[in-house]
CSV table of C-alpha atoms in Angstrom, one decimal:
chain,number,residue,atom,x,y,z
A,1,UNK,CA,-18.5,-16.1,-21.4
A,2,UNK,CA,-17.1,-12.9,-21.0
A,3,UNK,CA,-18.1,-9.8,-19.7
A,4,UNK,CA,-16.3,-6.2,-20.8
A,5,UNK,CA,-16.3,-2.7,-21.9
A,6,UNK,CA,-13.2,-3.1,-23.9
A,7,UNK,CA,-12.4,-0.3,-26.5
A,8,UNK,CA,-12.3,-2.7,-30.0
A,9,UNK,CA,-15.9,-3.6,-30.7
A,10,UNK,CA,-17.2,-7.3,-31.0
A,11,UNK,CA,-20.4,-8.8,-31.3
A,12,UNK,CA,-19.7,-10.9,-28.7
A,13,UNK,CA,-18.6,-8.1,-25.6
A,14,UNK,CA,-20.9,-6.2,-23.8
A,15,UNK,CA,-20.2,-2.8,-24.7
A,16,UNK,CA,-19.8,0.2,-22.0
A,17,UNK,CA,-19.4,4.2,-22.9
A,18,UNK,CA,-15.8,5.9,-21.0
A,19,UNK,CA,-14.6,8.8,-22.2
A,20,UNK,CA,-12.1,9.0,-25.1
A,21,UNK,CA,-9.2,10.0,-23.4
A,22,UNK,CA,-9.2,6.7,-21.2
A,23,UNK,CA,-9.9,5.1,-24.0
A,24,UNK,CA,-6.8,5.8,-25.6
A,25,UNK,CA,-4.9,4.9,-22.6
A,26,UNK,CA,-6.2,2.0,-21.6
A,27,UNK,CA,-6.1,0.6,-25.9
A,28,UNK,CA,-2.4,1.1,-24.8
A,29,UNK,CA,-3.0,-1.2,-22.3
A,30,UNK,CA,-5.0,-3.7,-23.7
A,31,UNK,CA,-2.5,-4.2,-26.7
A,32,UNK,CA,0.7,-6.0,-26.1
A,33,UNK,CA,2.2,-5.0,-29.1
A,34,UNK,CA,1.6,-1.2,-28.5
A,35,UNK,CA,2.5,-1.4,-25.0
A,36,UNK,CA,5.6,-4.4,-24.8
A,37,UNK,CA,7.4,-1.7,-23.0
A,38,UNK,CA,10.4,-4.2,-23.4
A,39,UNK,CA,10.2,-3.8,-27.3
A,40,UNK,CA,9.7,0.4,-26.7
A,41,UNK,CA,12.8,0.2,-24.2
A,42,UNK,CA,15.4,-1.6,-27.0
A,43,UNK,CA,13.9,0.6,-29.5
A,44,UNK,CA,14.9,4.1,-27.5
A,45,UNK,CA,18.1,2.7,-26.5
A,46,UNK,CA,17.3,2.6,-22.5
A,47,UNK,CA,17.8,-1.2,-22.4
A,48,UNK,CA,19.2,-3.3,-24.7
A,49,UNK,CA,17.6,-6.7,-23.7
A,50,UNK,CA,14.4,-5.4,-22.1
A,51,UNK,CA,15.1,-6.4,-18.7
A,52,UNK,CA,12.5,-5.5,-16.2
A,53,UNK,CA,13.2,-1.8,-14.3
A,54,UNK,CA,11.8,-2.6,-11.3
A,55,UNK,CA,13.4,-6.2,-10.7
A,56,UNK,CA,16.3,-6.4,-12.8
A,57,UNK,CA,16.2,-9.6,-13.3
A,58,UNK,CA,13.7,-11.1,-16.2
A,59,UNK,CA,13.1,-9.5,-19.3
A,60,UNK,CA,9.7,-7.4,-19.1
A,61,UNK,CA,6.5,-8.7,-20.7
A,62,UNK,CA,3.3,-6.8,-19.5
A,63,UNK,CA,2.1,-9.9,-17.6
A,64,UNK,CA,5.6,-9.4,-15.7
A,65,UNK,CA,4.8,-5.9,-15.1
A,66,UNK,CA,1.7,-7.2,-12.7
A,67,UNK,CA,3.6,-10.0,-11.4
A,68,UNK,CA,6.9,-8.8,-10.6
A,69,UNK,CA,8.1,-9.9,-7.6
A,70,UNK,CA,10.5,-7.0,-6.1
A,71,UNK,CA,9.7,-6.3,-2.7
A,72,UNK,CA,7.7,-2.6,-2.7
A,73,UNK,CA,5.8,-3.9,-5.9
A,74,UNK,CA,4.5,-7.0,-3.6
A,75,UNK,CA,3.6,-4.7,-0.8
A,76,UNK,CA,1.9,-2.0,-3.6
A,77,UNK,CA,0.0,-5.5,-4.5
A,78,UNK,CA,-1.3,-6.2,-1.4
A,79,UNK,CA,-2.4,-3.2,-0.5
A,80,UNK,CA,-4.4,-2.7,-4.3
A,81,UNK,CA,-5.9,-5.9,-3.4
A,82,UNK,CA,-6.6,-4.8,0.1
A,83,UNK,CA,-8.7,-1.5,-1.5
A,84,UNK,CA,-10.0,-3.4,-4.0
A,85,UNK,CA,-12.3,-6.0,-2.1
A,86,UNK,CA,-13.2,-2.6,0.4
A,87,UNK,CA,-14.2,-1.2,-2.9
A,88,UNK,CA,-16.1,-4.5,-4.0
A,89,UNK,CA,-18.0,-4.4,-0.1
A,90,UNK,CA,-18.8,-0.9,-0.5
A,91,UNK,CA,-20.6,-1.6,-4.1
A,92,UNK,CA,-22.7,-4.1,-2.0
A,93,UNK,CA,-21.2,-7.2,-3.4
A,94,UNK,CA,-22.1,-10.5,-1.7
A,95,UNK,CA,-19.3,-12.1,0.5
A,96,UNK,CA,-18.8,-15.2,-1.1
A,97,UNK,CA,-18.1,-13.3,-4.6
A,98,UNK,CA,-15.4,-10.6,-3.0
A,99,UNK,CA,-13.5,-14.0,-1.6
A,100,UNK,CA,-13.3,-15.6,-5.4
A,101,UNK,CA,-12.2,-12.9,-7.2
A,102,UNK,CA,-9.6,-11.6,-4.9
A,103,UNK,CA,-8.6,-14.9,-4.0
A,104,UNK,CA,-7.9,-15.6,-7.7
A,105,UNK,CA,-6.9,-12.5,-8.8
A,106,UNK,CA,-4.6,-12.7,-5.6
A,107,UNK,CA,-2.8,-15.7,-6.6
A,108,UNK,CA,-2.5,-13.9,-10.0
A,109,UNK,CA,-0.7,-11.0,-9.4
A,110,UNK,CA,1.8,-12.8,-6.5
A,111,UNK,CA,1.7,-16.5,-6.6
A,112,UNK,CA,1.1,-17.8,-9.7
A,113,UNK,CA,4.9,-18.3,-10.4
A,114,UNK,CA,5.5,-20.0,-7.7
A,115,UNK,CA,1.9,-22.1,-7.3
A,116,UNK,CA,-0.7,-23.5,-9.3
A,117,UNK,CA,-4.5,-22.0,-9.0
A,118,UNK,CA,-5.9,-22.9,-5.6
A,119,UNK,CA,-9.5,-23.9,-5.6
A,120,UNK,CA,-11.9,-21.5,-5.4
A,121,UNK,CA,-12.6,-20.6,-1.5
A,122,UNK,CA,-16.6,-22.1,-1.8
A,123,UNK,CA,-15.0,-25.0,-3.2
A,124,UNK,CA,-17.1,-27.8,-1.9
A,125,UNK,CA,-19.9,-26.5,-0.4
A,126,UNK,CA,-23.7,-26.7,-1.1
A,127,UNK,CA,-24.3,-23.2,-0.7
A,128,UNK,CA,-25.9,-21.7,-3.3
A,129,UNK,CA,-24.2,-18.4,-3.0
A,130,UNK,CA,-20.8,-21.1,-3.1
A,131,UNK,CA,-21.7,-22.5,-5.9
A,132,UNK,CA,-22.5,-19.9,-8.3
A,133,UNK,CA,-19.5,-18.2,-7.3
A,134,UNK,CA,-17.2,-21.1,-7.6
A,135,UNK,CA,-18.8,-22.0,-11.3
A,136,UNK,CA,-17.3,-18.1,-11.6
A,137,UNK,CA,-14.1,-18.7,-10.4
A,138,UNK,CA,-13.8,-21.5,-12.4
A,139,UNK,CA,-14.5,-19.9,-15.3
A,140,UNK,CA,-12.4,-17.1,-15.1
A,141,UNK,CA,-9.8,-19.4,-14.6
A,142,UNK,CA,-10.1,-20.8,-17.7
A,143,UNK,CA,-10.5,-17.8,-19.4
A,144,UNK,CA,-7.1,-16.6,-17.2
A,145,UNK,CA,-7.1,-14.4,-14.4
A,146,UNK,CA,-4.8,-11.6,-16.0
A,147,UNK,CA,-7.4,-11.2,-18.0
A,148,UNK,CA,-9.5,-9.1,-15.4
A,149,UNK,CA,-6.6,-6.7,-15.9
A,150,UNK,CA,-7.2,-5.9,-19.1
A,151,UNK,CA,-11.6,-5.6,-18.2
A,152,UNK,CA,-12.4,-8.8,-19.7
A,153,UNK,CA,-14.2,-10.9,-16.7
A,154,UNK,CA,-16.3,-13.9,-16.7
A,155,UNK,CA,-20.2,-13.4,-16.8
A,156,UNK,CA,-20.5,-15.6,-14.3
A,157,UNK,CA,-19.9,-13.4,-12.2
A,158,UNK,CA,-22.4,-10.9,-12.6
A,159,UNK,CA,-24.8,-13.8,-12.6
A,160,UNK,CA,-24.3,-14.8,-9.4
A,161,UNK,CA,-24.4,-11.2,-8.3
A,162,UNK,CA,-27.8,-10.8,-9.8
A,163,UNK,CA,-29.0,-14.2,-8.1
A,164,UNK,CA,-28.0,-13.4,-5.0
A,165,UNK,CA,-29.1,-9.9,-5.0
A,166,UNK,CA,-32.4,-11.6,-6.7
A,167,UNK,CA,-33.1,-8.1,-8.0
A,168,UNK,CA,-36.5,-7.4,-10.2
A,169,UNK,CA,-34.5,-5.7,-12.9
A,170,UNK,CA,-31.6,-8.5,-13.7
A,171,UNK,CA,-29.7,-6.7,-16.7
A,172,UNK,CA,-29.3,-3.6,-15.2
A,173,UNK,CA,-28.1,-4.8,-11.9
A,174,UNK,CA,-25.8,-7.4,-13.9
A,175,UNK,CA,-24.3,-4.4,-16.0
A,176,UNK,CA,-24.2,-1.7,-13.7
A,177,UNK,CA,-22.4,-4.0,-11.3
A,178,UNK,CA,-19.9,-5.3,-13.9
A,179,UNK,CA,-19.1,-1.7,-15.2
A,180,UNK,CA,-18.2,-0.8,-11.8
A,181,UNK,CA,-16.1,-3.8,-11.3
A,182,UNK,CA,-14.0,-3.5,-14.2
A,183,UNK,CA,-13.6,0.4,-13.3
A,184,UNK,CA,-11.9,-0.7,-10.3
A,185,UNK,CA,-9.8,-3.2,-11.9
A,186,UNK,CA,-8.8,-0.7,-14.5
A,187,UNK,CA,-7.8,1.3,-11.6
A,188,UNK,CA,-5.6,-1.1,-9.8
A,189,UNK,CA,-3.7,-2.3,-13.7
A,190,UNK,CA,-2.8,1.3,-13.6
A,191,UNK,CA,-1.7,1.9,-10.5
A,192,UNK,CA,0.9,-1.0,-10.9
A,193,UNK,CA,1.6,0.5,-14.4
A,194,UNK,CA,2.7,4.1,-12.8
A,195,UNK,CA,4.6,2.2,-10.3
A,196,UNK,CA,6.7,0.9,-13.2
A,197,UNK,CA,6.6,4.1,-14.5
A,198,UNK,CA,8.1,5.6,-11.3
A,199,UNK,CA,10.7,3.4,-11.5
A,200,UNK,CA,11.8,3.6,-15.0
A,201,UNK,CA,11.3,7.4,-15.6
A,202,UNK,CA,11.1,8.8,-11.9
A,203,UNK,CA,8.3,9.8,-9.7
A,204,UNK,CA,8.5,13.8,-10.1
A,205,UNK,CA,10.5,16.2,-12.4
A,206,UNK,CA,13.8,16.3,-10.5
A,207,UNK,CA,13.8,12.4,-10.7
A,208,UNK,CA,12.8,12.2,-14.2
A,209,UNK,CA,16.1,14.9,-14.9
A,210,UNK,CA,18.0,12.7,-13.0
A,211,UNK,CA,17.9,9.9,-15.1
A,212,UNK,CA,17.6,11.6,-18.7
A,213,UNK,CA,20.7,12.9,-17.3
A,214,UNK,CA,22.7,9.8,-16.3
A,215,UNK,CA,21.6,8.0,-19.7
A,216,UNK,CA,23.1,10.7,-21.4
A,217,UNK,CA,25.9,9.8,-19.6
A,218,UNK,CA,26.4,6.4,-20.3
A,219,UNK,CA,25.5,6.5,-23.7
A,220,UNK,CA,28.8,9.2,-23.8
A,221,UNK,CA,30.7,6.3,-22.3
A,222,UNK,CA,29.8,3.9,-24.5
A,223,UNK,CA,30.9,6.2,-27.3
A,224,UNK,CA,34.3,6.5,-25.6
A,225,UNK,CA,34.8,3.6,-25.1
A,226,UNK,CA,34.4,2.2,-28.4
A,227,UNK,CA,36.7,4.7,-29.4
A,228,UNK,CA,39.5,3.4,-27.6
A,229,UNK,CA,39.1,0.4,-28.8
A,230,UNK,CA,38.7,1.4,-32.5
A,231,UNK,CA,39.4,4.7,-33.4
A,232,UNK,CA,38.5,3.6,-36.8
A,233,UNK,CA,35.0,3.7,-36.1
A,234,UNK,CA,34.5,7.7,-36.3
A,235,UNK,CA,35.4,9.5,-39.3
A,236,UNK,CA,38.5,11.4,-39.3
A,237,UNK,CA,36.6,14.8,-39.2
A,238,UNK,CA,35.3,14.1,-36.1
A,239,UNK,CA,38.1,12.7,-33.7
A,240,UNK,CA,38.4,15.7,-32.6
A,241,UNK,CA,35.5,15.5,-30.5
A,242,UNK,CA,37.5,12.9,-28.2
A,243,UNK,CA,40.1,15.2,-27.2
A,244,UNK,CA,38.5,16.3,-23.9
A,245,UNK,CA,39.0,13.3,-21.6
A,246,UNK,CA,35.5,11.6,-20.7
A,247,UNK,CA,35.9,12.6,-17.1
A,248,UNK,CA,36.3,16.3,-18.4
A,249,UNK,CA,33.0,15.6,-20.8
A,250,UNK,CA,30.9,13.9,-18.1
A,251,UNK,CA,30.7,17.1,-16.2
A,252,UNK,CA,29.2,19.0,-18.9
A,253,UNK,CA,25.3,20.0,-18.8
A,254,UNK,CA,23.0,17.3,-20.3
A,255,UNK,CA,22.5,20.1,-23.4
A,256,UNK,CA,25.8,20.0,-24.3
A,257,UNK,CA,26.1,16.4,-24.1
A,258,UNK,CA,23.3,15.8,-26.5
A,259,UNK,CA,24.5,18.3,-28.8
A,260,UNK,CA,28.3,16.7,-28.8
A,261,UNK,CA,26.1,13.4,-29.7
A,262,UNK,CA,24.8,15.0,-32.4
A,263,UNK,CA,27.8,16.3,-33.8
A,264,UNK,CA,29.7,12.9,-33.6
Protein backbone atom coordinates (compact mmCIF):
# COMPACT_ATOMS: atom_id res chain seq x y z
CA UNK A 1 0.00 0.00 0.00
CA UNK A 2 2.73 2.08 -0.37
CA UNK A 3 4.49 3.64 -2.99
CA UNK A 4 8.42 4.91 -2.67
CA UNK A 5 11.88 5.20 -3.86
CA UNK A 6 13.38 4.95 -0.46
CA UNK A 7 17.13 4.18 -0.19
CA UNK A 8 16.85 0.60 2.07
CA UNK A 9 15.59 -2.06 -0.31
CA UNK A 10 12.41 -4.10 0.33
CA UNK A 11 10.51 -6.50 -1.57
CA UNK A 12 7.60 -4.70 -0.91
CA UNK A 13 8.70 -0.80 -2.23
CA UNK A 14 8.80 0.26 -5.58
CA UNK A 15 12.25 1.02 -6.21
CA UNK A 16 13.51 4.39 -8.04
CA UNK A 17 17.37 5.13 -9.20
CA UNK A 18 18.77 9.02 -7.53
CA UNK A 19 22.02 9.67 -7.42
CA UNK A 20 24.26 8.61 -4.54
CA UNK A 21 24.96 11.67 -3.07
CA UNK A 22 21.11 12.34 -2.34
CA UNK A 23 21.00 9.30 -1.27
CA UNK A 24 23.16 9.69 1.54
CA UNK A 25 21.33 12.71 2.54
CA UNK A 26 18.11 11.88 2.43
CA UNK A 27 19.11 8.04 4.46
CA UNK A 28 19.91 10.92 7.03
CA UNK A 29 16.63 11.86 6.69
CA UNK A 30 14.76 8.93 6.59
CA UNK A 31 16.44 7.53 9.85
CA UNK A 32 15.39 8.99 13.18
CA UNK A 33 18.09 7.63 14.97
CA UNK A 34 20.77 9.12 12.55
CA UNK A 35 19.10 12.36 12.31
CA UNK A 36 17.28 12.96 16.11
CA UNK A 37 19.11 16.21 15.91
CA UNK A 38 17.96 16.51 19.57
CA UNK A 39 20.21 13.42 20.51
CA UNK A 40 23.25 15.04 18.09
CA UNK A 41 22.59 18.57 19.89
CA UNK A 42 23.11 16.97 23.82
CA UNK A 43 25.85 14.97 22.36
CA UNK A 44 27.96 18.22 21.06
CA UNK A 45 27.16 20.11 24.02
CA UNK A 46 24.85 22.93 22.05
CA UNK A 47 21.77 21.97 24.14
CA UNK A 48 21.46 20.10 27.02
CA UNK A 49 17.79 18.91 26.81
CA UNK A 50 17.31 19.11 23.10
CA UNK A 51 14.86 21.87 22.96
CA UNK A 52 13.83 22.87 19.57
CA UNK A 53 16.11 26.09 17.96
CA UNK A 54 13.56 27.43 16.19
CA UNK A 55 10.66 27.57 18.88
CA UNK A 56 12.29 27.19 22.12
CA UNK A 57 9.83 25.66 23.55
CA UNK A 58 9.47 21.56 23.03
CA UNK A 59 12.11 19.36 22.92
CA UNK A 60 12.97 18.52 19.06
CA UNK A 61 11.93 15.33 17.47
CA UNK A 62 12.10 15.37 13.55
CA UNK A 63 8.33 15.20 13.30
CA UNK A 64 8.60 18.58 15.45
CA UNK A 65 11.00 19.86 13.01
CA UNK A 66 7.93 19.82 10.16
CA UNK A 67 5.42 20.89 12.61
CA UNK A 68 6.83 23.58 14.60
CA UNK A 69 4.75 26.15 15.13
CA UNK A 70 7.00 29.56 15.30
CA UNK A 71 5.71 32.10 13.20
CA UNK A 72 8.30 32.34 9.94
CA UNK A 73 8.36 28.41 9.92
CA UNK A 74 4.28 28.54 9.49
CA UNK A 75 4.64 31.22 6.82
CA UNK A 76 7.78 29.01 5.09
CA UNK A 77 4.86 26.19 5.37
CA UNK A 78 2.48 27.80 3.58
CA UNK A 79 4.22 29.04 1.00
CA UNK A 80 6.05 25.16 0.39
CA UNK A 81 2.52 24.09 0.25
CA UNK A 82 1.60 26.89 -1.96
CA UNK A 83 4.56 25.67 -4.64
CA UNK A 84 3.98 22.44 -4.10
CA UNK A 85 0.29 21.98 -5.47
CA UNK A 86 1.60 24.60 -8.57
CA UNK A 87 4.22 21.96 -8.89
CA UNK A 88 1.49 19.06 -8.73
CA UNK A 89 -0.77 21.31 -11.61
CA UNK A 90 2.14 21.76 -13.67
CA UNK A 91 2.92 17.77 -13.74
CA UNK A 92 -0.72 17.58 -15.05
CA UNK A 93 -2.27 16.18 -11.98
CA UNK A 94 -6.06 15.92 -11.84
CA UNK A 95 -7.79 18.51 -9.52
CA UNK A 96 -9.48 16.46 -7.15
CA UNK A 97 -6.00 14.57 -6.33
CA UNK A 98 -3.81 18.12 -5.76
CA UNK A 99 -6.89 19.04 -3.10
CA UNK A 100 -6.30 15.50 -1.05
CA UNK A 101 -2.90 15.52 -0.68
CA UNK A 102 -2.33 19.09 0.14
CA UNK A 103 -5.27 19.24 2.13
CA UNK A 104 -3.88 16.36 4.18
CA UNK A 105 -0.44 16.97 4.06
CA UNK A 106 -1.66 20.63 5.07
CA UNK A 107 -3.25 19.74 8.22
CA UNK A 108 -0.03 17.71 8.72
CA UNK A 109 2.60 20.11 8.78
CA UNK A 110 0.28 22.99 10.70
CA UNK A 111 -2.78 21.60 12.31
CA UNK A 112 -2.47 18.43 13.31
CA UNK A 113 -1.55 19.51 17.03
CA UNK A 114 -4.21 21.38 17.42
CA UNK A 115 -7.12 19.27 15.13
CA UNK A 116 -7.90 15.92 14.26
CA UNK A 117 -7.70 14.83 10.28
CA UNK A 118 -10.46 16.49 8.43
CA UNK A 119 -12.15 14.48 5.89
CA UNK A 120 -10.91 14.26 2.68
CA UNK A 121 -12.31 17.36 0.50
CA UNK A 122 -14.29 14.69 -2.09
CA UNK A 123 -15.70 13.32 0.96
CA UNK A 124 -19.09 12.38 0.01
CA UNK A 125 -19.53 12.59 -3.38
CA UNK A 126 -20.27 10.14 -6.23
CA UNK A 127 -17.65 11.37 -8.39
CA UNK A 128 -15.52 9.04 -9.56
CA UNK A 129 -12.53 11.21 -9.65
CA UNK A 130 -13.84 11.83 -5.64
CA UNK A 131 -13.81 8.71 -4.84
CA UNK A 132 -10.73 7.28 -5.88
CA UNK A 133 -9.06 10.12 -4.45
CA UNK A 134 -10.71 10.04 -1.14
CA UNK A 135 -10.10 5.97 -0.91
CA UNK A 136 -6.28 7.71 -1.29
CA UNK A 137 -6.62 10.10 1.31
CA UNK A 138 -7.87 7.65 3.46
CA UNK A 139 -5.27 5.53 3.09
CA UNK A 140 -2.51 7.71 3.55
CA UNK A 141 -4.03 8.60 6.59
CA UNK A 142 -3.73 5.45 7.92
CA UNK A 143 -0.50 4.95 6.85
CA UNK A 144 0.23 8.77 8.38
CA UNK A 145 0.70 11.72 6.55
CA UNK A 146 4.41 12.53 7.75
CA UNK A 147 5.02 9.80 6.04
CA UNK A 148 4.99 11.52 2.53
CA UNK A 149 7.99 13.39 4.00
CA UNK A 150 10.07 10.83 4.26
CA UNK A 151 8.79 9.48 0.09
CA UNK A 152 6.69 6.85 1.38
CA UNK A 153 2.96 7.61 -0.17
CA UNK A 154 -0.03 5.59 -0.62
CA UNK A 155 -0.53 3.74 -4.08
CA UNK A 156 -3.70 4.85 -4.20
CA UNK A 157 -2.66 7.62 -5.30
CA UNK A 158 -1.01 6.88 -8.43
CA UNK A 159 -4.06 4.75 -9.13
CA UNK A 160 -6.36 7.25 -9.26
CA UNK A 161 -3.95 9.25 -11.32
CA UNK A 162 -3.71 6.50 -13.85
CA UNK A 163 -7.63 6.13 -13.94
CA UNK A 164 -8.28 9.39 -14.45
CA UNK A 165 -5.68 10.08 -16.90
CA UNK A 166 -7.01 6.50 -18.37
CA UNK A 167 -3.60 6.29 -20.08
CA UNK A 168 -2.81 3.13 -22.49
CA UNK A 169 0.46 2.47 -20.72
CA UNK A 170 -0.78 2.32 -16.83
CA UNK A 171 2.67 1.45 -15.05
CA UNK A 172 4.67 3.89 -16.51
CA UNK A 173 2.30 6.75 -16.06
CA UNK A 174 1.68 5.33 -12.31
CA UNK A 175 5.57 5.44 -11.75
CA UNK A 176 6.72 8.23 -13.56
CA UNK A 177 4.04 10.26 -11.81
CA UNK A 178 4.84 8.93 -8.36
CA UNK A 179 8.66 9.53 -8.86
CA UNK A 180 7.97 12.99 -9.56
CA UNK A 181 5.75 13.44 -6.64
CA UNK A 182 7.96 12.24 -4.11
CA UNK A 183 10.87 14.49 -5.76
CA UNK A 184 8.86 17.35 -4.90
CA UNK A 185 8.05 16.17 -1.47
CA UNK A 186 11.70 15.48 -0.92
CA UNK A 187 12.16 18.97 -1.90
CA UNK A 188 9.79 20.70 0.41
CA UNK A 189 11.22 18.11 3.84
CA UNK A 190 14.35 19.76 2.94
CA UNK A 191 13.58 23.07 2.66
CA UNK A 192 12.06 22.95 6.20
CA UNK A 193 15.21 21.08 7.20
CA UNK A 194 17.62 24.12 6.08
CA UNK A 195 15.31 26.45 7.70
CA UNK A 196 16.18 24.58 10.94
CA UNK A 197 19.44 24.60 9.86
CA UNK A 198 19.51 28.43 9.50
CA UNK A 199 18.40 28.86 12.68
CA UNK A 200 20.58 26.60 14.62
CA UNK A 201 23.95 27.11 12.70
CA UNK A 202 23.14 30.48 10.71
CA UNK A 203 22.21 31.19 7.25
CA UNK A 204 25.79 32.40 5.80
CA UNK A 205 29.52 32.31 7.17
CA UNK A 206 29.43 35.49 9.27
CA UNK A 207 26.26 34.01 11.03
CA UNK A 208 27.55 30.59 11.39
CA UNK A 209 31.00 32.58 13.16
CA UNK A 210 28.68 34.32 15.15
CA UNK A 211 27.36 31.63 16.98
CA UNK A 212 30.45 29.17 17.16
CA UNK A 213 31.63 32.25 18.71
CA UNK A 214 29.02 32.95 21.45
CA UNK A 215 28.95 29.13 22.37
CA UNK A 216 32.45 29.34 23.00
CA UNK A 217 31.49 31.91 25.14
CA UNK A 218 29.12 30.39 27.32
CA UNK A 219 30.73 27.28 27.66
CA UNK A 220 33.78 29.68 29.25
CA UNK A 221 31.06 30.89 31.61
CA UNK A 222 29.96 27.92 32.67
CA UNK A 223 33.58 26.96 33.47
CA UNK A 224 33.86 30.06 35.63
CA UNK A 225 31.23 29.74 37.16
CA UNK A 226 31.65 26.40 38.55
CA UNK A 227 34.77 27.59 39.60
CA UNK A 228 33.46 29.94 41.97
CA UNK A 229 31.47 27.78 43.35
CA UNK A 230 34.07 24.95 43.77
CA UNK A 231 37.40 25.73 43.20
CA UNK A 232 38.02 22.13 43.99
CA UNK A 233 36.84 20.97 40.83
CA UNK A 234 40.18 21.99 38.69
CA UNK A 235 43.37 20.60 39.67
CA UNK A 236 45.74 22.78 41.41
CA UNK A 237 48.00 23.04 38.32
CA UNK A 238 45.56 24.69 36.48
CA UNK A 239 43.89 27.53 38.70
CA UNK A 240 45.92 29.52 37.24
CA UNK A 241 44.00 29.72 34.26
CA UNK A 242 41.18 31.66 36.29
CA UNK A 243 43.26 34.63 37.15
CA UNK A 244 42.08 36.79 34.23
CA UNK A 245 38.62 37.84 35.23
CA UNK A 246 35.88 36.30 32.74
CA UNK A 247 35.05 39.72 31.49
CA UNK A 248 38.80 40.12 30.62
CA UNK A 249 38.70 36.39 28.96
CA UNK A 250 35.38 36.92 27.06
CA UNK A 251 37.04 39.50 24.87
CA UNK A 252 39.56 37.18 23.62
CA UNK A 253 39.42 35.68 19.91
CA UNK A 254 37.35 32.39 19.67
CA UNK A 255 41.13 30.64 19.07
CA UNK A 256 42.28 31.48 22.12
CA UNK A 257 39.29 30.65 23.92
CA UNK A 258 39.22 27.09 22.59
CA UNK A 259 42.79 26.69 23.27
CA UNK A 260 42.39 27.99 27.18
CA UNK A 261 39.61 25.13 27.05
CA UNK A 262 41.94 22.80 26.15
CA UNK A 263 44.42 23.57 28.51
CA UNK A 264 41.93 23.54 31.51
Amino acid sequence: CIETYDIPRHPNLVIFSTPATFCQDYAKHIQPVICLSREQKKRFGQDEHGICPVCHEVPETMDHVFQCQEKDALLLKQHLLEQFYEDLEKLGTPLAIRHGITAGLGWWLIHAQHEVCPKAPGFGSIARSAVWSTNAYAEQTGLGWGQLLRGRLSKLWGEAYVKELQSNKPKEAHAHWTKKVIGMLWTLAFALWDHRNGVLHGRNIAQQQEKQLQETKNKIQVLYNNYKANTSTIHTSAQYLFARSVENMLRKPRQYLLCWIMLR
